[in-house]
CSV table of C-alpha atoms in Angstrom, one decimal:
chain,number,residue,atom,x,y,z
D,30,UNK,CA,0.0,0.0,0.0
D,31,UNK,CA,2.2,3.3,-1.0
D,32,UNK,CA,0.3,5.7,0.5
D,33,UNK,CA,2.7,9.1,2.2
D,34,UNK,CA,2.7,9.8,5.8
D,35,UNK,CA,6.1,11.6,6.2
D,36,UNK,CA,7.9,14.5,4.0
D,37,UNK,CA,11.5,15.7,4.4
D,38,UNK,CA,11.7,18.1,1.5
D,39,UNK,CA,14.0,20.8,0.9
D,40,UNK,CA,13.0,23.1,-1.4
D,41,UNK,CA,14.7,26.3,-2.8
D,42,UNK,CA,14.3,29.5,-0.8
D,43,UNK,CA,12.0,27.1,2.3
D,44,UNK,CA,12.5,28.8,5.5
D,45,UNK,CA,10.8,26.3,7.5
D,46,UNK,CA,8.0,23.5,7.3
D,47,UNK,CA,5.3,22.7,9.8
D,48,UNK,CA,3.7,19.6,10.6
D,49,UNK,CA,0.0,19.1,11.5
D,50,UNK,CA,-1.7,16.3,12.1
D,51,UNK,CA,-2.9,15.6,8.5
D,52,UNK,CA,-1.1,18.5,6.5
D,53,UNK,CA,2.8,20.0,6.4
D,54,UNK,CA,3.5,23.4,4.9
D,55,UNK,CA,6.3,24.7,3.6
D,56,UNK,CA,7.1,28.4,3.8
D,57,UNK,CA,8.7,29.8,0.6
D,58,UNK,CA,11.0,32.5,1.3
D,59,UNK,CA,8.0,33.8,3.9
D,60,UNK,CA,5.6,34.4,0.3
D,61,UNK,CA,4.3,31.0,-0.5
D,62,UNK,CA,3.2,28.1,1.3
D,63,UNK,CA,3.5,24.7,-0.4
D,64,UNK,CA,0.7,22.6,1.7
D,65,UNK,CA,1.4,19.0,1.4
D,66,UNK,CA,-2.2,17.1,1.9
D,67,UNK,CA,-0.5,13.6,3.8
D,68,UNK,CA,-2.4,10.6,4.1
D,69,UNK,CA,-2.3,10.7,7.7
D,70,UNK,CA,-5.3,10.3,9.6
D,71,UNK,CA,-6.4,11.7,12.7
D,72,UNK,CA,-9.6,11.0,14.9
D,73,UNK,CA,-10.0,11.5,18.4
D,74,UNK,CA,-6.9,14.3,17.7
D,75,UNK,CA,-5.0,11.2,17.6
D,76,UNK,CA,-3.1,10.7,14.2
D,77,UNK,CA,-3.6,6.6,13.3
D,78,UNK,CA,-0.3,4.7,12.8
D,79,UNK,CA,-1.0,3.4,9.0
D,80,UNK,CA,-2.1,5.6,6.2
D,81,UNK,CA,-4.8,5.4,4.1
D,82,UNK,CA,-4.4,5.4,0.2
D,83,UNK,CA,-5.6,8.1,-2.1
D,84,UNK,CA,-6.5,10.5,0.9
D,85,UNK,CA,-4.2,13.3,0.8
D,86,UNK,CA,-5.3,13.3,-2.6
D,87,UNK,CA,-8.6,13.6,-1.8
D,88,UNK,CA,-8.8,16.1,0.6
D,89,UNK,CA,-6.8,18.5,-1.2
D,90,UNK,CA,-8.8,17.9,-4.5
D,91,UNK,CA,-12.2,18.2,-2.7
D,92,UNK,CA,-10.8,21.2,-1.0
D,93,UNK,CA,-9.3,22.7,-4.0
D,94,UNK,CA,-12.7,22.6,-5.7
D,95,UNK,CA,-14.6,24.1,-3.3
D,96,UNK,CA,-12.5,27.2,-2.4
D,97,UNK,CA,-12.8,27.7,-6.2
D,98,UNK,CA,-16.9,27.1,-5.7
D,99,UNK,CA,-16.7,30.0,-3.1
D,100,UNK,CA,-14.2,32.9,-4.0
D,101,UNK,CA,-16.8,35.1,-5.5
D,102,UNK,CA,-18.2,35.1,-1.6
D,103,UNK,CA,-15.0,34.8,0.9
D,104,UNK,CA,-11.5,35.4,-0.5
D,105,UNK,CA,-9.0,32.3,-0.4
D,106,UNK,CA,-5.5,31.8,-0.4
D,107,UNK,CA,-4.9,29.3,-3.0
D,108,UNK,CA,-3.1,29.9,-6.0
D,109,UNK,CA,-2.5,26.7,-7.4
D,110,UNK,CA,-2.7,22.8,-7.0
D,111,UNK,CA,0.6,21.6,-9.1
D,112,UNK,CA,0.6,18.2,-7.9
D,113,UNK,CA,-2.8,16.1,-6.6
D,114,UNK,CA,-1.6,16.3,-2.8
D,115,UNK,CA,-0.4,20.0,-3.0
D,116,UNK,CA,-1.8,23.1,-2.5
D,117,UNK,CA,0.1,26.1,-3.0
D,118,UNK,CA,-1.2,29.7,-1.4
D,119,UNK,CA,-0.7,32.7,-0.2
D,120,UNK,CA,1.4,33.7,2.8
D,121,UNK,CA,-1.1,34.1,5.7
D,122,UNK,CA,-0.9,34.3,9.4
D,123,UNK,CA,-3.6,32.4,10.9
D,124,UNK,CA,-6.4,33.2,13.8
D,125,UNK,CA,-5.9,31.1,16.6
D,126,UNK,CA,-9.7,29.9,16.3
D,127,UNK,CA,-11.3,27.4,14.6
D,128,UNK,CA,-15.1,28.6,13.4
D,129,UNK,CA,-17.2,25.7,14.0
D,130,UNK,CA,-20.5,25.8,12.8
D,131,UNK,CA,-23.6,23.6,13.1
D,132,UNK,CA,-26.9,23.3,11.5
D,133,UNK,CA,-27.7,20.0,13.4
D,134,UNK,CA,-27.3,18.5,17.1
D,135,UNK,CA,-25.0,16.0,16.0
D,136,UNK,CA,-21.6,14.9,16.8
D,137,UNK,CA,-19.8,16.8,20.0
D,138,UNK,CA,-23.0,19.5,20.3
D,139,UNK,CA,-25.0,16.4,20.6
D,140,UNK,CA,-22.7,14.6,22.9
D,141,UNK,CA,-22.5,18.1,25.5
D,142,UNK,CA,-26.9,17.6,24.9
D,143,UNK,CA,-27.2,14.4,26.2
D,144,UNK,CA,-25.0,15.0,29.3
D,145,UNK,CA,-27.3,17.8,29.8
D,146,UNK,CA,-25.9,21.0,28.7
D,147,UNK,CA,-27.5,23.9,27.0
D,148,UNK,CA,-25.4,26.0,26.6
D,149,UNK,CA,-22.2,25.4,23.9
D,150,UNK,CA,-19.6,28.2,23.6
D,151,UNK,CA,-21.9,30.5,25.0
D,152,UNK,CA,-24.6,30.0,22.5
D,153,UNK,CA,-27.9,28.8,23.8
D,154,UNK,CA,-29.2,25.2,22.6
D,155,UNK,CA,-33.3,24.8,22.6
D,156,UNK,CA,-34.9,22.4,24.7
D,157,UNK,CA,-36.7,19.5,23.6
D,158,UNK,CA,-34.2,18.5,20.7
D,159,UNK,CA,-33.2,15.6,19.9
D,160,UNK,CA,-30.0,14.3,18.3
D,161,UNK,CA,-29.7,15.4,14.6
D,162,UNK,CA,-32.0,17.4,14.5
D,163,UNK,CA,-32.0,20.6,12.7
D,164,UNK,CA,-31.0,23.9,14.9
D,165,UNK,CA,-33.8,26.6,14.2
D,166,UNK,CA,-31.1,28.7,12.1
D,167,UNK,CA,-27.0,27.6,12.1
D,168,UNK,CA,-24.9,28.0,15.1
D,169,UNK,CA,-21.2,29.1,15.6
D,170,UNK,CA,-19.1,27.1,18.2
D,171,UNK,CA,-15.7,27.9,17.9
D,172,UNK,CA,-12.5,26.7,19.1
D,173,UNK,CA,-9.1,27.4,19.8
D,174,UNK,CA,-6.8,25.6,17.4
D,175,UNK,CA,-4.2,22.9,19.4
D,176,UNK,CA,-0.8,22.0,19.1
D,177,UNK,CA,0.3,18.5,17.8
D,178,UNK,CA,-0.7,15.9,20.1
D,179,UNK,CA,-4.0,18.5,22.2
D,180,UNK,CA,-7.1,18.7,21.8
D,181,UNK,CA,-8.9,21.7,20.6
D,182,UNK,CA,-11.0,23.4,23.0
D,183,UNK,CA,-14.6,25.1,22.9
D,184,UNK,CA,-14.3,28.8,23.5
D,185,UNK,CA,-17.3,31.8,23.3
D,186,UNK,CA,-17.0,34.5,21.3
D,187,UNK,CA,-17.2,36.6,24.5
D,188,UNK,CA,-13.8,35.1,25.6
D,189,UNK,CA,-12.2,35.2,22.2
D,190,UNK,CA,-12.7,38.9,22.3
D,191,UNK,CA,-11.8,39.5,26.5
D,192,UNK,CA,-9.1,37.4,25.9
D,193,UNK,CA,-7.5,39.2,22.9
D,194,UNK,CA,-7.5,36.4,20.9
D,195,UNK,CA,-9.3,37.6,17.9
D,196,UNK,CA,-10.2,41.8,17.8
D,197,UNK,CA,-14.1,42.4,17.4
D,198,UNK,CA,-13.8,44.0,14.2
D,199,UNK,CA,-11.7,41.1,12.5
D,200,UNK,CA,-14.2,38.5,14.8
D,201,UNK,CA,-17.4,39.6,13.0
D,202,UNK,CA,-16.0,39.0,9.9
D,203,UNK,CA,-15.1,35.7,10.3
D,204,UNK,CA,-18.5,35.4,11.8
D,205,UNK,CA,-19.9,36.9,8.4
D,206,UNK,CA,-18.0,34.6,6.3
D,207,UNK,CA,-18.8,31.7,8.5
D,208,UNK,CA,-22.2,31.9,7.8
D,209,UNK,CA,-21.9,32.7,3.9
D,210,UNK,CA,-19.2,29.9,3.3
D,211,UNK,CA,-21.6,27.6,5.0
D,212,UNK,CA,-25.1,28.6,3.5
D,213,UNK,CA,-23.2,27.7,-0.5
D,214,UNK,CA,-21.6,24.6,1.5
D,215,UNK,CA,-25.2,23.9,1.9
D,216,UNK,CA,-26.8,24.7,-0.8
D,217,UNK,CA,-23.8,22.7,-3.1
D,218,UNK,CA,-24.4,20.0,-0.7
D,219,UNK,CA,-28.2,19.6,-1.4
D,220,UNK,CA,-27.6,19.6,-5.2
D,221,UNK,CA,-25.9,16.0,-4.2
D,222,UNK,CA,-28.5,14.8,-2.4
D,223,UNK,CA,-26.4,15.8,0.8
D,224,UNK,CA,-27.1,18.0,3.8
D,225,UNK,CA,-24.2,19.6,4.9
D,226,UNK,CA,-24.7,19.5,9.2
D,227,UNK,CA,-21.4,20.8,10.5
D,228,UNK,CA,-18.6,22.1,9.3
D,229,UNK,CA,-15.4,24.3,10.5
D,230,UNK,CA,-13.1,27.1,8.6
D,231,UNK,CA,-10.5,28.6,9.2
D,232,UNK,CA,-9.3,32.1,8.3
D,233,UNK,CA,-5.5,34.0,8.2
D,234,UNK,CA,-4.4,37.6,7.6
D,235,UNK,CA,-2.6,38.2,4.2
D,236,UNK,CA,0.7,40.5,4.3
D,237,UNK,CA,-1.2,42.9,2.9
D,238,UNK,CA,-4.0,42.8,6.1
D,239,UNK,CA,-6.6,40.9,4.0
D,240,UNK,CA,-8.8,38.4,6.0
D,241,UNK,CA,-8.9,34.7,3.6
D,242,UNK,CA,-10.3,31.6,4.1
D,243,UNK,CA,-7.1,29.0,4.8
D,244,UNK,CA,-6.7,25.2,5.0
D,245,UNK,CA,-9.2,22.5,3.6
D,246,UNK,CA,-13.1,23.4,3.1
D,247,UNK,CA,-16.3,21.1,3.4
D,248,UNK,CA,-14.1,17.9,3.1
D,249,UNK,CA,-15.0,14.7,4.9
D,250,UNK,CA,-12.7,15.6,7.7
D,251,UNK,CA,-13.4,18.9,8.8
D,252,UNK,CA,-17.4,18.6,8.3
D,253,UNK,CA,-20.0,15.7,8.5
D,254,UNK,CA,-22.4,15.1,6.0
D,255,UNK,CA,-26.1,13.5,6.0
D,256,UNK,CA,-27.9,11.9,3.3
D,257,UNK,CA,-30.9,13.7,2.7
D,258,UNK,CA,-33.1,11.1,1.1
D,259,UNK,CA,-35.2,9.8,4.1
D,260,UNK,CA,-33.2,12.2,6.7
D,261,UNK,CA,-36.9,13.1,8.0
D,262,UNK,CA,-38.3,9.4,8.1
D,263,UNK,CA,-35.4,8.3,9.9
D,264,UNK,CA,-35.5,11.1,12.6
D,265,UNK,CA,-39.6,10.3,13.0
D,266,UNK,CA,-38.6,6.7,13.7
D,267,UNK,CA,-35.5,7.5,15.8
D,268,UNK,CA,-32.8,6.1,13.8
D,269,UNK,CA,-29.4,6.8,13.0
D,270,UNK,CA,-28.8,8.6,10.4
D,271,UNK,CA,-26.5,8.1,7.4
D,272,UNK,CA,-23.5,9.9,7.0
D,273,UNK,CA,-20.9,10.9,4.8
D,274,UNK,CA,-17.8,12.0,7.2
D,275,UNK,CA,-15.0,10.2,9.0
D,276,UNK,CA,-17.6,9.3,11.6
D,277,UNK,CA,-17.8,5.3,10.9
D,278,UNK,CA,-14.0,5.3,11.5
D,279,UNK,CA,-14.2,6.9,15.3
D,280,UNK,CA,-17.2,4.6,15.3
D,281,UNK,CA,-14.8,1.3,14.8
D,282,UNK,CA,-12.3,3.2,17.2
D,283,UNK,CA,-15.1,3.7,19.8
D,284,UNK,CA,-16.0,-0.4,19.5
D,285,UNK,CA,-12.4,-1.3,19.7
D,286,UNK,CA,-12.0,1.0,23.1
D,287,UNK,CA,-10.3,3.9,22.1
D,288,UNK,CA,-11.5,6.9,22.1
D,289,UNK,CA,-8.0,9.0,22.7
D,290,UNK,CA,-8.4,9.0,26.3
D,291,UNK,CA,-4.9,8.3,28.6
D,292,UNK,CA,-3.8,4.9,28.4
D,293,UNK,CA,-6.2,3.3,25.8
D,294,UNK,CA,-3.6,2.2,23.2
D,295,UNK,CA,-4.9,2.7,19.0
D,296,UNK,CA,-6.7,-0.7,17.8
D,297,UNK,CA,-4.9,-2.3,15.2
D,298,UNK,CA,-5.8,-1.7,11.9
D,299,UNK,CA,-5.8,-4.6,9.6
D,300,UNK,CA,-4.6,-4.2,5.7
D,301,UNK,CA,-8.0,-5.3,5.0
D,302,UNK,CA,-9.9,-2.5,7.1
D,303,UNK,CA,-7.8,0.5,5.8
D,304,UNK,CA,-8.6,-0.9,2.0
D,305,UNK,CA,-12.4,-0.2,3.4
D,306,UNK,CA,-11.4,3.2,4.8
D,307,UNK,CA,-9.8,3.7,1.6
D,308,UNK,CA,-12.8,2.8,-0.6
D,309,UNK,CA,-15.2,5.3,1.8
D,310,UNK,CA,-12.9,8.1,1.2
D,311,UNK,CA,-13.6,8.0,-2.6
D,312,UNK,CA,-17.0,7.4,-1.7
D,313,UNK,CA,-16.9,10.4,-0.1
D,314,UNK,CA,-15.4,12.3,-2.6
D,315,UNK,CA,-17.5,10.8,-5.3
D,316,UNK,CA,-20.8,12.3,-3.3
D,317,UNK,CA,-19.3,15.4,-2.5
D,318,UNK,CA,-18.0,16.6,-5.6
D,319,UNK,CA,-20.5,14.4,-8.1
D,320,UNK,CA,-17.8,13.3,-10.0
D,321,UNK,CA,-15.3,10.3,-10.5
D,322,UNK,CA,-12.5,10.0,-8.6
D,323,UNK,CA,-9.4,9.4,-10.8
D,324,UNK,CA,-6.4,7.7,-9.1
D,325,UNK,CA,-3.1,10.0,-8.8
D,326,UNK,CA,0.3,7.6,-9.9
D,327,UNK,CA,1.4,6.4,-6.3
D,328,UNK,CA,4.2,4.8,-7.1
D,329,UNK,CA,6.9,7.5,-6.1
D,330,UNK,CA,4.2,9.5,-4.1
D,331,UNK,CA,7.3,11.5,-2.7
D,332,UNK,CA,9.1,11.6,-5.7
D,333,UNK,CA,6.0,13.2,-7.9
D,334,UNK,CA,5.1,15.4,-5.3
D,335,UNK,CA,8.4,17.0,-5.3
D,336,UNK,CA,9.0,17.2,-9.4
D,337,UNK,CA,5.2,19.2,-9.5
D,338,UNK,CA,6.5,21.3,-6.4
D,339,UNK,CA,9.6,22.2,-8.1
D,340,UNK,CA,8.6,22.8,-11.6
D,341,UNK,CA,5.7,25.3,-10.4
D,342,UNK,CA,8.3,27.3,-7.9
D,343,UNK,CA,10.4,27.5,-11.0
């Protein structure tokens, strides 16, 4: 299975590179990132041992085409995509927030629910919900983005701003684009027979002072996805509903005990499994985007990747 978990290139003019959990970026002579899309993967902000094929690729390409879906709304900082698992954008430095937002009690909101909470990030959830159901009008939950290795943490706007963390007038418009990014995420989504239920963004200053929309957008791992054929019928009859998002694999995690808590040790996963993982991920990208997903040549991954790098920074 060739599939790239690890990069240690050196390209001309880098200053430094930076390692997420799923992504590493490359700074170019502090004007350009190159942003490697890895095919790590993290749940529970744990990143899994064993990669899965094709999903580097497929992040960055579902990203790619969705920032493209978007600029005439939000500003981005792509430029180009010169290789299937690269991104290259704009300098930017990056809020310390994540903006979450939510359609539907699903996920962590719903989790918070059912222990009884009603309030999340200082926004007020109504009574007499039940999970996955649909929030009267979107809400924003954000949180503040973690090192390697932490979890992010849920934060209210109130405390973003007391805190100094984010300045009101930059805060409202990342509250403005919040809600227009995810109103098209939506309305792209339901063209697919999708409903978009939760997504997050994340935004960085330009040199130039210009707020952009950074990172992936409305990919399987930064938002969850619904079917919407028979969403209603199965909320009447109180079943789960079906999802598009890296849900099933914290599902499997959850069954095999681990849910990133101190001391549980990461199931293994068999060759056989992350072939399944594999094929949901182009599932994935095959409902998203509504078209087929065309294999990238992994047989260098490393090696392509840094022949594309090189002959765009040329």
């Amino acid at each position: 299975m060739n599939t790239i978990t690890d990069t240690n290139f050196n390209f001309p003019n880098q200053k430094s590179v930076y390692k997420g959990k799923v992504r590493e970026v490359y700074n170019i002579n502090n004007d350009l990132l190159v942003m490697v899309a890895t095919d790590r993967l993290s749940a529970f902000d744990v990143v899994m041992p064993k990669g899965i094929p094709y999903k580097g690729q497929i992040l960055n390409q579902i990203a790619t085409k969705m920032m493209k879906a978007t600029e005439d709304l939000v500003p981005n900082w792509l430029m180009a995509t010169p290789d299937p698992n690269v991104a290259v954008g704009h300098l930017c430095a990056p809020f310390k927030v994540e903006m979450v937002i939510r359609g539907y009690l699903s996920g962590h909101a719903a989790r918070e629910y059912k222990a009884g909470k009603r309030m999340l990030c200082g926004v007020a959830m109504p009574e007499g919900m039940k999970e996955n159901d649909k929030f009267p009008k979107p809400i924003i939950t954000p949180a503040t983005k973690a090192e390697m290795g932490d979890h992010d943490e849920d934060i209210s706007r109130e405390d973003i701003l007391k805190k100094g963390i984010v300045s009101e007038a930059d805060y409202l418009v990342l509250e403005d684009y919040t809600r227009k990014l995810f109103q098209r995420g939506s309305e792209i989504a339901a063209s697919r027979g999708l409903i978009l239920v939760d997504t997050k963004y994340e935004f960085g200053k330009t040199k130039d002072g210009k707020i952009v929309l950074i990172d992936e957008i409305h990919t399987p791992d930064s938002s969850r996805y619904f079917y919407a054929d028979g969403y209603q019928e199965r909320q009447d009859r109180g079943e789960a509903q079906k999802q598009l998002s890296k849900e099933f694999v914290r599902q499997w995690l959850i069954a095999n005990n681990f849910q990133g808590l101190k001391g549980q040790t990461v199931p293994e996963m068999s060759d056989a499994y992350i072939t399944t993982v594999s094929d949901r991920y182009i599932e994935l990208y095959e409902n998203i985007t509504g078209e087929t997903f065309v294999k990238a040549d992994v047989s260098n991954i490393q090696e392509r990747i840094e022949r594309n790098v090189l002959a765009y920074l040329k």
